Amino acid sequence: MEFNLITKEGFSVVELSGDVDLSCSAAARETILRSLASGQPTLVDLSAVTYIDSSGVASLVEGYQVARRKHLEFGLLKVSEAVRSVLELAHLDRVFKIHDSLEDRLAQG
Amino acid sequence: MTGTARVTHTGARGQSVESPALALLEDVNRDLASSFDLDETLQRTMDRVMQHLHVEAASIFLQDEQDHTLVCQRSTGPVDVTGTRVGPGEGIVGLVVATGQAIMVEDAQHHPGFAPQVDTRSGLITRSLLCVPLQTRGTCLGALELINRLGDDGPFTPADLDLASAVAAAAALAIQNMRMVRELLEQERVRKEIELARDIQLSLLPAPNPGLAVTGFNLPARRVSGDFYDFQRRPDGRVHVSVADVAGKGMDAALLMTRTISLLRCLSKAVPDPSSLLEQINAELYETVSRGLFVTLLAGILDPDTGELVYANAGHHPPLLRLGPGRYECLSVQAPPLGVLPVLGVPNQRLSLARGPCYFYTDGVTEARDGSGAPLGVGGLLDLLEQVEPLPLSERLPTLVEALRVQQRRFHDDLTLLGLAPEVFDEPLLALEFQAEPRRLKTLRRELSLALHAQKLSAKGRESFIVAVNEACMNIMQHAYGHSRPGMINLDLRRIGDRLDLLIVDHAPPVDHQRIGPRDLADLRPGGLGTHFIQSAVDEWQYGHLAEARGNTLRMRKKLEED
C-alpha cells in the first residue's frame, strides 16, 4: 500500500485512503514523516479513509509531535465520520487542528 | 538369669516331682490361661504361692507404661501395700526389674539394694526375701516379691527360686497377652469410630442428581477425607457448587472439613454471592483454626439455563474451562486460602459455560503418581478430560479415575473432581480461525460487522465493538506473537442472555497481563491506545491463559439494548 504525497498552495498534503490499519499504518507513518522531513507544513487528508485503528492514529500523533519539534504546521483535512469517532474515543479530536478543506485552511490566512 | 525348667525334675530338698510344686504350677498355668480377669487371677496365683512356700507376704509390682515407676498391683499379707509406687531402679524390686535378675536373700535388712521405707510404711519387718522378674520376650514387665519364709522351713531355697521363676514367667505371659488383647480392642474401637466418621462424611456429600448438570467424585487417601465437594439446588433453580481441600489428610483435616461444610451449607442459604460467602466462612474459620491448618475453597453459583457461573476462589486450583477441542482455560487464583488472613479480599469471577464444561479438582488428582513416581500433572489431567469428553457427564469422572487406576497410579492424597456441564450450547454468531497476520484484519471486521447486524446495538455501539475486537487481535499480532512466527487466532462470538460474549484465543507464549492496562490519554504519545479502545467499547473484559501455558485468552462482554 502506498499513499499519495502532493504539494498544493505551499502545503504538503498526505492523502490517506481505505482502511488505515496495522497492515498499512507503517506506510502512512512513513509518508507523513517524509512530508515533514521536507520542511513543508503538512496536512493529512482523511476524506477517503474508511477505517482507522490505533496504529493509524499513532502515526498521526507521531506526525503532530515531530511537527511541533520542528515548529511546522500539522493539521488534518476532511476527517471522515469513521475517523472522527475513533479520534473522539482517543480524546484526540481537540488535539489536532481539523479543517473541513484546504480552502477552509487557506481562508484562515 | 533364673532357670525355670528344672522344677519339673527335682523338687525342693530332693523330693519327687510328684510333689505339690508341679500341681501348683499346673493350677497356676491353667488359671492364667483361661481367666479374663487378670487382677483376680494374679491375686489367686499369689495366694497359691504363699500357701505353698509358707511366706508371710507377697506382692506383684508392674511397671507403669508411661512413667516407668513400679506400682504394686496386688499384695497379700498382714499389710496391704497395693498402690505403693517405687521409682525405677529403686529398692530390691526396682533392682530386679532393672537387671532382669532374681534376688534371693536371707536378711534383706543388710542387702545394699534394700529400701527400708516400704517396711516403715507397712510396719512389716522384712527378713528373708525372694524377688523374681516378670519377663516375657526379653521385656521385663515387673516383679513378684515374696517376703519372710515362715516356720521351720528356713530361708528361701534354690528350689523356691525355680518355682517362683516358673510362676512369674507364666504370669508375665498372661499379663502381656492381656495387654495385647486390650490394645486390639482399642484399635478395633478406633477403627469403628473412623468407619463411623467416614459414613458421616459420605452422607454429607450430595447424592447424584442428573437433572443438575453437575457431578462429583471423591476418593479418600485414607478412610476419612480432607477433601469435599458439594452441589445444592436453590429455590430459584440456580445451583451452589463447591470444592474444598483441607491441608493435611488425617482426622484433624476431616473434622475441619466437616466444620467448613456445615458453615458453607448454612451460610449459603442466606448469602448467595460467592465472594461474600467466602469472606464470612473465612471470618469464622480465622477465629478458630489453629496449628497451621487452612482450607482452599472454590465456591460458585451456576445458572443452568444460561450456563453462567459466578464464583470466588480462595487459594484453590483454578477451574479448568473447556473452550474447544484440547483447549482448556485455567482461571488464576485470586485470594489466599481460608483461615490464614482475617479478610480475604476475594472478588467474584464470572464464567460462561456456554462453550463447554468446567471442571474443579483437588491436587490428589494431579499428584497421582505412576510407577516411576511422575505425577499426572495438569497436562495429564487435560488429556484424560479430553478422553472422557464424549461420555455423558455422569460417567466422565468415574471413567477418568478408572483410567488413573489402569495407569497404576498411586493416590497419596484425597482425590476430588467436580464437573459442571449445563446443556446450553447454542451455535455461535461467529466462529473464526485465522492466521495472526495484519492483512486478515479487514476480513475480520467485515465478518464481525455482518454477524452483529441483527443484534440490538446502536450504530456507535456496533462500531466501537468492532474497533475493540480489531485492537485485541492487533495486540495479539504485535505483542503475543511478536516477532515469532504468527500462529492462529480463534474467535468465538455468542449471544448469552442479554449480552454479547466474545472469546479470543491465541496460541502464543503466556503474556503478562498485569502489564497491559489502558494508558493515560493526557500522556500524548503514539501507541498504547488499543486497550483504551477495548475498555471504552465493552462492559467487561478479562484476560486469561490457556492451561499448561498453551496460549492466552481475552473475553469481552457487551450488554445488548433492550427491546
XYZ file of C-alpha atoms in Angstrom:
672
model
C 0.000 0.000 0.000
C 1.309 3.401 -0.940
C -0.166 6.784 -0.104
C -0.017 9.943 -2.199
C 2.025 12.932 -1.148
C 1.233 16.076 -3.168
C 2.019 19.775 -2.861
C -0.776 22.319 -3.045
C -0.711 26.058 -2.281
C 2.519 25.747 -0.263
C 1.234 22.784 1.779
C 2.372 19.228 1.605
C -0.786 17.084 1.581
C -0.712 13.389 2.566
C -3.705 11.561 1.095
C -4.578 8.540 3.212
C -7.279 6.189 1.957
C -9.126 2.953 2.602
C -8.694 1.051 5.867
C -5.663 2.500 7.655
C -4.956 -0.445 9.914
C -1.976 -2.484 11.039
C -1.492 -3.798 7.508
C -0.650 -0.330 6.141
C -0.134 2.078 9.055
C 3.644 1.764 8.644
C 3.286 3.183 5.091
C 1.065 6.022 6.400
C 3.624 6.855 9.073
C 6.461 6.784 6.569
C 4.616 9.171 4.175
C 3.751 11.629 6.970
C 7.338 11.685 8.286
C 8.700 12.087 4.732
C 6.483 15.116 4.241
C 7.676 16.708 7.484
C 11.304 15.885 6.675
C 10.996 18.081 3.599
C 10.308 21.027 5.940
C 6.823 21.659 4.500
C 3.741 22.429 6.606
C 1.752 19.206 6.383
C -1.947 18.419 6.132
C -3.261 14.848 6.193
C -6.326 14.373 4.006
C -8.559 11.741 5.601
C -11.645 12.082 3.402
C -11.165 8.660 1.764
C -10.353 6.776 4.982
C -12.987 4.139 5.693
C -11.434 2.831 8.925
C -8.549 3.783 11.159
C -7.171 1.753 14.049
C -4.879 2.709 16.899
C -1.755 2.104 14.801
C -3.102 4.560 12.203
C -3.931 7.072 14.929
C -0.424 6.570 16.334
C 1.112 7.666 13.017
C -0.967 10.885 13.175
C 0.159 11.510 16.779
C 3.781 10.973 15.816
C 3.417 13.459 12.904
C 1.925 16.001 15.328
C 4.866 15.592 17.728
C 7.577 15.770 15.049
C 5.972 18.916 13.518
C 5.861 20.613 16.916
C 9.564 19.961 17.476
C 10.333 21.394 14.040
C 7.898 24.313 14.515
C 5.996 23.151 11.415
C 2.273 23.311 10.931
C 0.445 19.957 11.116
C -3.287 19.527 10.580
C -5.983 17.110 9.391
C -8.261 17.683 6.424
C -11.760 16.394 5.730
C -11.992 13.957 8.623
C -14.472 11.198 7.722
C -17.070 10.061 10.240
C -15.250 6.748 10.710
C -12.075 8.578 11.669
C -13.784 11.242 13.781
C -15.397 8.709 16.132
C -12.055 6.978 16.709
C -10.319 10.320 17.381
C -13.073 11.162 19.841
C -12.659 7.820 21.552
C -8.961 8.593 21.972
C -9.750 12.168 23.136
C -7.599 13.442 20.267
C -10.297 15.403 18.401
C -9.244 18.547 20.278
C -5.533 17.933 19.997
C -5.346 18.037 16.199
C -6.175 21.097 14.128
C -9.013 19.844 11.920
C -10.052 21.685 8.743
C -13.062 20.938 6.571
C -10.997 21.524 3.397
C -7.779 23.046 2.081
C -9.751 26.123 1.068
C -11.047 26.398 4.581
C -7.420 26.326 5.830
C -6.332 28.926 3.225
C -9.164 31.228 4.219
C -7.669 31.382 7.713
C -4.592 33.078 6.175
C 19.262 -65.472 84.659
C 16.836 -67.611 86.604
C 16.051 -71.123 85.431
C 12.558 -72.442 85.090
C 12.837 -75.898 83.574
C 14.389 -77.828 86.437
C 11.368 -77.599 88.676
C 9.628 -80.394 86.834
C 12.521 -82.744 87.523
C 13.744 -82.009 91.028
C 11.744 -80.573 93.852
C 12.980 -78.758 96.919
C 15.103 -80.848 99.260
C 15.274 -83.689 96.783
C 11.585 -84.568 96.832
C 9.957 -86.335 93.947
C 8.433 -84.242 91.188
C 5.120 -85.872 92.052
C 5.086 -83.041 94.561
C 2.600 -80.267 95.194
C 5.020 -77.929 93.277
C 4.036 -79.422 89.958
C 0.369 -79.392 90.890
C 0.734 -75.742 91.830
C 2.328 -74.879 88.508
C -0.398 -76.717 86.635
C -3.101 -74.875 88.558
C -1.430 -71.505 88.058
C -0.934 -72.038 84.340
C -4.470 -73.221 83.775
C -5.833 -70.297 85.731
C -3.750 -67.683 83.911
C -4.557 -69.133 80.519
C -8.301 -69.298 80.984
C -9.201 -66.227 83.021
C -10.210 -62.861 81.579
C -9.898 -61.045 84.900
C -6.183 -60.540 85.235
C -6.170 -58.811 88.628
C -8.199 -61.551 90.250
C -6.072 -64.283 88.665
C -2.844 -62.645 89.815
C -4.276 -62.462 93.318
C -5.162 -66.153 93.261
C -1.725 -67.027 91.893
C -0.043 -65.122 94.694
C -2.231 -66.753 97.337
C -1.371 -70.195 95.994
C 2.379 -69.458 96.014
C 2.163 -68.057 99.545
C 0.406 -71.131 100.765
C 2.785 -73.482 99.041
C 6.002 -71.805 100.166
C 4.717 -70.604 103.543
C 5.591 -66.928 103.274
C 4.271 -64.019 105.324
C 3.601 -61.564 102.489
C 3.639 -61.410 98.699
C 3.209 -58.649 96.144
C 3.244 -58.089 92.405
C 4.729 -54.899 91.023
C 4.116 -53.808 87.418
C 5.929 -51.116 85.542
C 3.807 -48.111 84.655
C 3.913 -47.890 80.832
C 4.033 -44.095 80.925
C 6.444 -43.043 83.708
C 8.195 -46.426 84.255
C 7.690 -46.355 88.043
C 6.783 -49.667 89.634
C 3.304 -49.874 91.077
C 2.170 -52.567 93.472
C -0.707 -54.175 91.612
C -1.657 -56.828 94.143
C -0.462 -57.649 97.641
C -1.256 -60.292 100.250
C -0.081 -60.398 103.842
C -0.569 -58.649 107.169
C -0.421 -55.219 105.483
C -1.933 -54.232 102.115
C 0.691 -52.289 100.098
C -1.383 -52.207 96.857
C -0.816 -48.920 95.036
C 2.641 -48.341 96.524
C 4.953 -46.762 93.946
C 8.679 -47.403 93.653
C 10.946 -45.379 91.394
C 12.796 -47.101 88.511
C 15.826 -48.984 89.943
C 14.742 -48.218 93.488
C 14.827 -50.927 96.210
C 15.173 -54.641 95.569
C 12.079 -54.714 93.315
C 13.492 -51.862 91.236
C 16.839 -53.639 91.002
C 15.237 -56.896 89.844
C 13.178 -55.128 87.154
C 16.145 -53.042 86.004
C 18.530 -56.023 85.688
C 16.072 -58.816 84.902
C 17.908 -60.918 87.570
C 16.173 -62.561 90.514
C 17.335 -61.727 94.057
C 17.136 -64.168 96.959
C 18.419 -63.029 100.379
C 18.345 -64.376 103.915
C 18.420 -60.989 105.576
C 17.069 -58.176 103.467
C 17.974 -55.507 106.025
C 21.636 -55.969 105.148
C 21.199 -56.088 101.379
C 22.669 -52.961 99.720
C 19.616 -52.584 97.482
C 17.080 -52.787 100.304
C 14.826 -49.708 100.659
C 13.573 -49.643 104.280
C 10.854 -47.035 103.566
C 8.338 -49.681 102.443
C 8.851 -51.517 105.737
C 8.418 -48.232 107.577
C 5.161 -47.536 105.744
C 3.797 -51.056 106.073
C 5.048 -51.843 109.555
C 6.276 -55.232 108.325
C 9.856 -56.175 109.085
C 11.407 -57.789 106.035
C 13.849 -60.597 106.816
C 14.170 -63.246 104.112
C 13.152 -62.192 100.618
C 12.737 -63.729 97.178
C 12.081 -61.420 94.206
C 11.806 -62.684 90.610
C 11.285 -60.637 87.410
C 8.055 -60.922 85.345
C 9.724 -61.349 81.995
C 8.423 -62.213 78.577
C 10.086 -61.984 75.168
C 13.013 -60.061 76.619
C 10.811 -57.396 78.203
C 10.555 -57.008 81.959
C 7.027 -56.062 82.971
C 7.531 -56.050 86.743
C 8.384 -58.411 89.609
C 6.894 -60.943 92.011
C 8.145 -60.449 95.564
C 7.840 -62.986 98.395
C 8.706 -61.864 101.944
C 9.627 -63.804 105.097
C 9.554 -67.546 104.787
C 7.638 -68.795 107.827
C 8.045 -71.624 110.339
C 10.802 -74.178 110.401
C 11.418 -74.270 106.660
C 14.303 -71.857 106.970
C 15.281 -69.263 104.343
C 14.320 -69.494 100.644
C 15.972 -72.294 98.682
C 17.089 -72.553 95.057
C 14.058 -74.788 94.507
C 11.822 -71.966 95.764
C 13.575 -69.662 93.329
C 12.904 -72.080 90.474
C 9.255 -72.412 91.374
C 8.750 -68.655 91.771
C 10.501 -68.057 88.464
C 8.240 -70.535 86.671
C 5.144 -68.939 88.155
C 6.474 -65.455 87.239
C 7.079 -66.495 83.637
C 3.521 -67.776 83.287
C 2.127 -64.620 84.920
C 4.227 -62.353 82.677
C 2.903 -64.092 79.577
C -0.655 -63.725 80.817
C -0.128 -60.023 81.561
C 1.418 -59.463 78.141
C -1.425 -61.303 76.405
C -3.998 -59.328 78.321
C -2.328 -56.068 77.305
C -2.297 -57.112 73.662
C -5.957 -58.040 73.809
C -6.716 -54.635 75.343
C -4.715 -52.888 72.590
C -6.516 -54.831 69.869
C -9.857 -53.948 71.387
C -8.810 -50.281 71.456
C -7.696 -50.458 67.816
C -10.970 -52.060 66.878
C -12.848 -49.314 68.724
C -10.865 -46.587 66.888
C -11.391 -48.389 63.589
C -15.131 -48.473 64.198
C -15.109 -44.771 65.062
C -13.204 -43.900 61.887
C -15.653 -46.025 59.932
C -18.463 -44.058 61.522
C -16.710 -40.763 60.703
C -16.324 -41.954 57.087
C -20.036 -42.812 56.926
C -20.906 -39.364 58.257
C -18.590 -37.740 55.713
C -20.074 -39.755 52.866
C -23.553 -38.793 53.978
C -22.515 -35.126 53.717
C -21.657 -35.483 50.014
C -24.594 -34.699 47.771
C -26.499 -37.539 46.110
C -26.062 -37.746 42.331
C -28.703 -35.660 40.562
C -28.651 -35.969 36.768
C -31.041 -33.028 36.492
C -28.488 -30.568 37.849
C -25.785 -30.766 35.156
C -23.261 -31.161 37.968
C -21.415 -34.304 39.012
C -18.811 -35.026 41.673
C -16.317 -37.713 42.634
C -14.378 -38.178 45.885
C -11.810 -40.829 46.764
C -10.153 -40.509 50.193
C -6.480 -41.469 50.507
C -7.229 -42.850 53.983
C -10.583 -43.795 55.438
C -11.582 -40.173 56.054
C -11.084 -37.306 53.643
C -9.848 -33.738 53.894
C -11.488 -33.019 50.526
C -15.049 -32.117 49.882
C -17.430 -31.237 47.083
C -20.998 -30.072 47.144
C -23.841 -29.031 44.890
C -27.215 -27.869 46.112
C -30.125 -26.545 44.110
C -31.572 -23.259 45.348
C -35.285 -22.495 45.237
C -34.677 -20.142 42.270
C -33.215 -23.027 40.213
C -29.616 -21.936 40.442
C -27.104 -24.415 41.861
C -24.487 -23.829 44.547
C -21.280 -25.682 43.681
C -18.086 -26.004 45.704
C -14.858 -27.923 46.056
C -12.529 -27.701 49.022
C -9.279 -29.174 50.289
C -8.057 -29.003 53.881
C -4.302 -29.006 54.438
C -3.491 -32.496 55.748
C -5.473 -35.701 55.358
C -5.990 -37.239 58.794
C -8.733 -36.983 61.379
C -7.976 -33.303 62.136
C -8.364 -32.428 58.449
C -11.614 -34.404 58.280
C -13.013 -32.589 61.308
C -12.085 -29.164 59.921
C -13.630 -30.172 56.624
C -16.869 -31.129 58.358
C -16.909 -27.748 60.059
C -16.319 -25.976 56.745
C -19.139 -27.921 55.071
C -21.527 -27.013 57.867
C -20.637 -23.328 57.567
C -20.917 -23.470 53.783
C -24.288 -25.236 53.778
C -25.692 -22.990 56.474
C -24.409 -19.624 55.207
C -25.036 -20.248 51.508
C -28.798 -20.300 52.145
C -28.671 -16.669 53.175
C -25.620 -15.496 51.204
C -25.871 -16.435 47.507
C -22.999 -14.170 46.491
C -19.829 -16.356 46.402
C -17.402 -13.597 47.375
C -19.404 -12.608 50.479
C -19.944 -16.272 51.307
C -16.205 -16.993 51.302
C -15.490 -13.880 53.367
C -17.973 -14.986 56.021
C -16.700 -18.561 56.196
C -13.154 -17.219 56.384
C -14.035 -14.896 59.255
C -15.472 -17.874 61.201
C -12.534 -20.177 60.473
C -9.920 -17.499 61.104
C -11.215 -17.144 64.674
C -10.924 -20.842 65.463
C -8.494 -22.642 63.180
C -5.035 -23.174 64.623
C -1.859 -25.196 64.179
C -1.242 -24.151 60.603
C -4.409 -25.716 59.233
C -6.112 -23.968 56.334
C -8.747 -24.680 53.702
C -8.735 -23.933 49.989
C -12.261 -23.403 48.727
C -13.748 -22.710 45.337
C -17.432 -21.864 45.540
C -19.798 -20.639 42.895
C -23.356 -20.361 41.793
C -24.389 -21.791 38.439
C -27.372 -20.749 36.377
C -28.120 -23.953 34.442
C -30.362 -22.079 31.996
C -27.754 -19.591 30.798
C -24.620 -21.582 31.705
C -23.284 -18.641 33.664
C -21.142 -19.394 36.684
C -20.253 -16.715 39.220
C -17.534 -17.966 41.544
C -14.932 -16.932 44.073
C -11.677 -18.759 44.666
C -9.823 -18.836 47.994
C -6.465 -20.417 47.229
C -7.849 -23.388 45.319
C -6.591 -24.689 41.975
C -8.104 -22.625 39.159
C -11.097 -24.220 37.482
C -10.448 -25.721 34.046
C -12.867 -24.494 31.410
C -13.099 -26.300 28.092
C -13.149 -23.807 25.225
C -12.778 -26.241 22.347
C -11.026 -29.485 21.382
C -7.932 -29.780 23.588
C -8.241 -26.125 24.635
C -8.804 -25.509 28.328
C -8.662 -22.191 30.091
C -7.104 -22.025 33.520
C -8.535 -19.153 35.571
C -5.995 -17.899 38.049
C -6.220 -17.872 41.864
C -7.406 -14.608 43.312
C -7.114 -14.878 47.090
C -5.313 -16.795 49.864
C -6.883 -19.906 51.465
C -9.440 -19.682 54.256
C -8.225 -19.361 57.843
C -4.978 -17.514 57.132
C -5.887 -13.819 56.965
C -8.721 -12.029 58.796
C -10.071 -10.670 55.486
C -9.674 -12.458 52.139
C -10.391 -9.681 49.646
C -11.685 -12.303 47.204
C -13.516 -10.985 44.107
C -16.388 -12.614 42.235
C -15.395 -14.007 38.863
C -17.777 -14.757 36.055
C -17.559 -17.639 33.618
C -19.732 -18.719 30.752
C -20.132 -22.457 30.309
C -21.914 -21.930 27.013
C -18.841 -23.101 25.077
C -18.077 -26.183 27.132
C -17.922 -27.823 30.547
C -15.938 -26.660 33.545
C -14.043 -28.871 36.000
C -12.897 -28.272 39.582
C -10.258 -30.585 41.075
C -8.032 -31.102 44.108
C -4.322 -31.862 43.958
C -4.871 -35.536 44.770
C -5.730 -35.809 41.068
C -2.720 -34.039 39.574
C -0.370 -35.620 42.134
C -1.416 -39.199 41.419
C 1.950 -40.815 40.613
C 2.809 -43.554 38.178
C 5.311 -46.380 38.722
C 8.299 -44.099 38.101
C 6.984 -41.534 40.587
C 5.950 -38.969 37.946
C 2.808 -37.017 38.890
C -0.133 -36.813 36.486
C 0.082 -33.010 36.337
C -2.427 -30.618 34.820
C -1.356 -31.693 31.322
C -2.157 -35.338 32.118
C -5.496 -34.340 33.620
C -6.379 -32.373 30.472
C -5.548 -35.407 28.308
C -7.867 -37.584 30.415
C -10.642 -34.961 30.402
C -10.393 -34.912 26.623
C -10.670 -38.729 26.542
C -13.853 -38.785 28.636
C -15.413 -35.751 26.928
C -17.640 -37.803 24.550
C -19.252 -39.637 27.512
C -22.375 -38.474 29.333
C -21.439 -36.141 32.206
C -22.296 -38.658 34.950
C -19.860 -41.247 33.516
C -16.915 -38.937 32.860
C -15.394 -38.678 36.341
C -15.612 -42.370 37.368
C -14.163 -43.284 33.959
C -11.334 -40.805 34.429
C -10.446 -42.234 37.862
C -10.637 -45.763 36.417
C -8.135 -44.656 33.756
C -5.799 -43.492 36.553
C -6.095 -46.961 38.119
C -5.356 -48.614 34.780
C -2.212 -46.453 34.596
C -1.420 -47.966 38.030
C -1.147 -44.567 39.632
C -0.860 -44.348 43.400
C -3.134 -41.942 45.266
C -1.212 -40.223 48.057
C -3.800 -37.578 48.758
C -7.569 -37.359 48.770
C -8.844 -37.033 45.221
C -11.864 -34.947 44.281
C -13.339 -33.847 40.967
C -16.402 -31.814 40.150
C -17.781 -31.402 36.637
C -20.269 -28.750 35.509
C -21.850 -29.102 32.090
C -25.138 -27.306 31.531
C -26.574 -28.014 28.090
C -26.733 -24.513 26.673
C -24.522 -24.985 23.669
C -26.105 -22.595 21.195
C -24.430 -22.064 17.853
C -22.010 -19.125 17.901
C -22.943 -15.953 15.986
C -19.446 -16.058 14.548
C -16.606 -18.552 14.817
C -13.366 -17.711 13.005
C -9.925 -19.204 12.911
C -7.292 -17.171 11.101
C -3.554 -16.590 10.872
C -2.344 -13.733 13.086
C -1.407 -11.502 10.149
C -2.449 -7.816 9.718
C -3.864 -8.450 6.248
C -6.558 -10.647 7.834
C -7.952 -7.786 9.905
C -10.112 -6.319 7.180
C -11.952 -9.621 6.638
C -12.349 -9.958 10.378
C -14.015 -6.535 10.613
C -16.327 -7.344 7.706
C -17.375 -10.723 9.136
C -17.909 -9.176 12.533
C -19.990 -6.375 11.071
C -22.219 -8.937 9.330
C -22.569 -11.050 12.479
C -23.524 -8.017 14.559
C -26.002 -6.756 12.010
C -29.061 -8.419 13.520
C -28.038 -7.743 17.129
C -29.601 -4.970 19.159
C -26.799 -2.437 19.193
C -26.661 1.254 18.272
C -24.564 2.119 15.219
C -21.971 3.635 17.533
C -22.042 0.629 19.843
C -21.501 -1.738 16.911
C -18.687 0.388 15.523
C -16.839 0.645 18.827
C -17.248 -3.097 19.407
C -15.611 -3.800 16.030
C -12.828 -1.352 16.883
C -12.281 -3.154 20.197
C -12.077 -6.613 18.600
C -9.748 -5.295 15.903
C -7.476 -3.787 18.559
C -7.462 -7.004 20.566
C -6.378 -9.005 17.525
C -3.734 -6.369 16.712
C -2.348 -6.754 20.221
C -2.024 -10.495 19.657
C -0.202 -9.922 16.371
C 2.120 -7.222 17.712
C 2.738 -8.396 21.272
C 1.701 -12.013 21.902
C 3.211 -13.490 18.726
C 5.563 -10.510 18.425
C 8.497 -11.400 16.257
C 7.886 -15.133 16.330
C 6.082 -16.928 13.512
C 2.431 -15.879 13.661
C 0.140 -18.670 14.848
C -3.613 -18.907 14.800
C -6.276 -16.766 16.412
C -9.635 -18.302 17.352
C -12.598 -16.031 17.742
C -15.987 -17.105 19.081
C -18.885 -14.649 19.378
C -22.097 -15.654 21.121
C -25.200 -14.145 22.456
C -25.512 -15.271 26.076
C -28.612 -13.973 27.806
C -28.809 -10.239 27.238
C -25.125 -9.903 26.357
C -22.710 -10.380 23.549
C -19.912 -12.658 24.726
C -16.748 -12.746 22.680
C -13.808 -15.048 23.308
C -10.485 -14.581 21.540
C -7.830 -17.283 21.933
C -4.246 -17.228 20.741
C -1.604 -19.930 20.997
C 1.367 -17.700 21.770
C 3.597 -17.920 24.875
C 1.871 -16.570 28.028
C 1.534 -12.793 28.158
C 1.922 -10.982 31.475
C -1.445 -9.276 31.503
C -0.611 -7.302 34.639
C 1.478 -5.110 32.389
C -1.350 -4.384 29.993
C -3.604 -1.541 31.005
C -5.225 1.491 29.445
C -2.793 4.362 29.153
C -3.288 7.871 30.477
C -4.725 9.736 27.495
C -3.230 13.026 28.654
C 0.139 11.423 28.021
C 0.270 12.200 24.311
C 2.341 9.576 22.532
C 1.927 7.172 19.676
C 0.766 3.678 20.585
C -0.861 2.143 23.651
C -4.370 3.189 22.664
C -5.697 -0.300 21.912
C -6.528 -1.271 25.498
C -8.252 2.041 25.992
C -10.410 1.355 22.926
C -11.338 -2.068 24.287
C -12.214 -0.666 27.692
C -14.391 2.056 26.157
C -16.284 -0.328 23.907
C -17.346 -3.162 26.228
C -18.897 -3.580 29.669
C -16.473 -6.239 30.849
C -13.197 -7.584 29.594
C -10.856 -10.105 31.068
C -7.530 -11.612 30.101
C -6.671 -15.204 30.868
C -4.395 -18.084 29.984
C -4.891 -21.477 28.462
C -3.864 -24.241 30.847
C -0.286 -25.518 30.570
C 0.893 -22.216 29.016
C -0.674 -23.188 25.701
C -1.964 -19.696 24.898
C -3.848 -16.598 26.025
C -7.499 -15.670 26.180
C -9.453 -12.439 26.119
C -13.143 -12.188 26.898
C -15.303 -9.196 26.139
C -18.905 -8.755 27.146
C -21.281 -6.092 25.976
C -24.837 -5.639 27.089
C -27.364 -5.539 24.264
C -30.031 -2.875 24.117
C -33.438 -3.773 25.474
C -36.399 -4.392 23.201
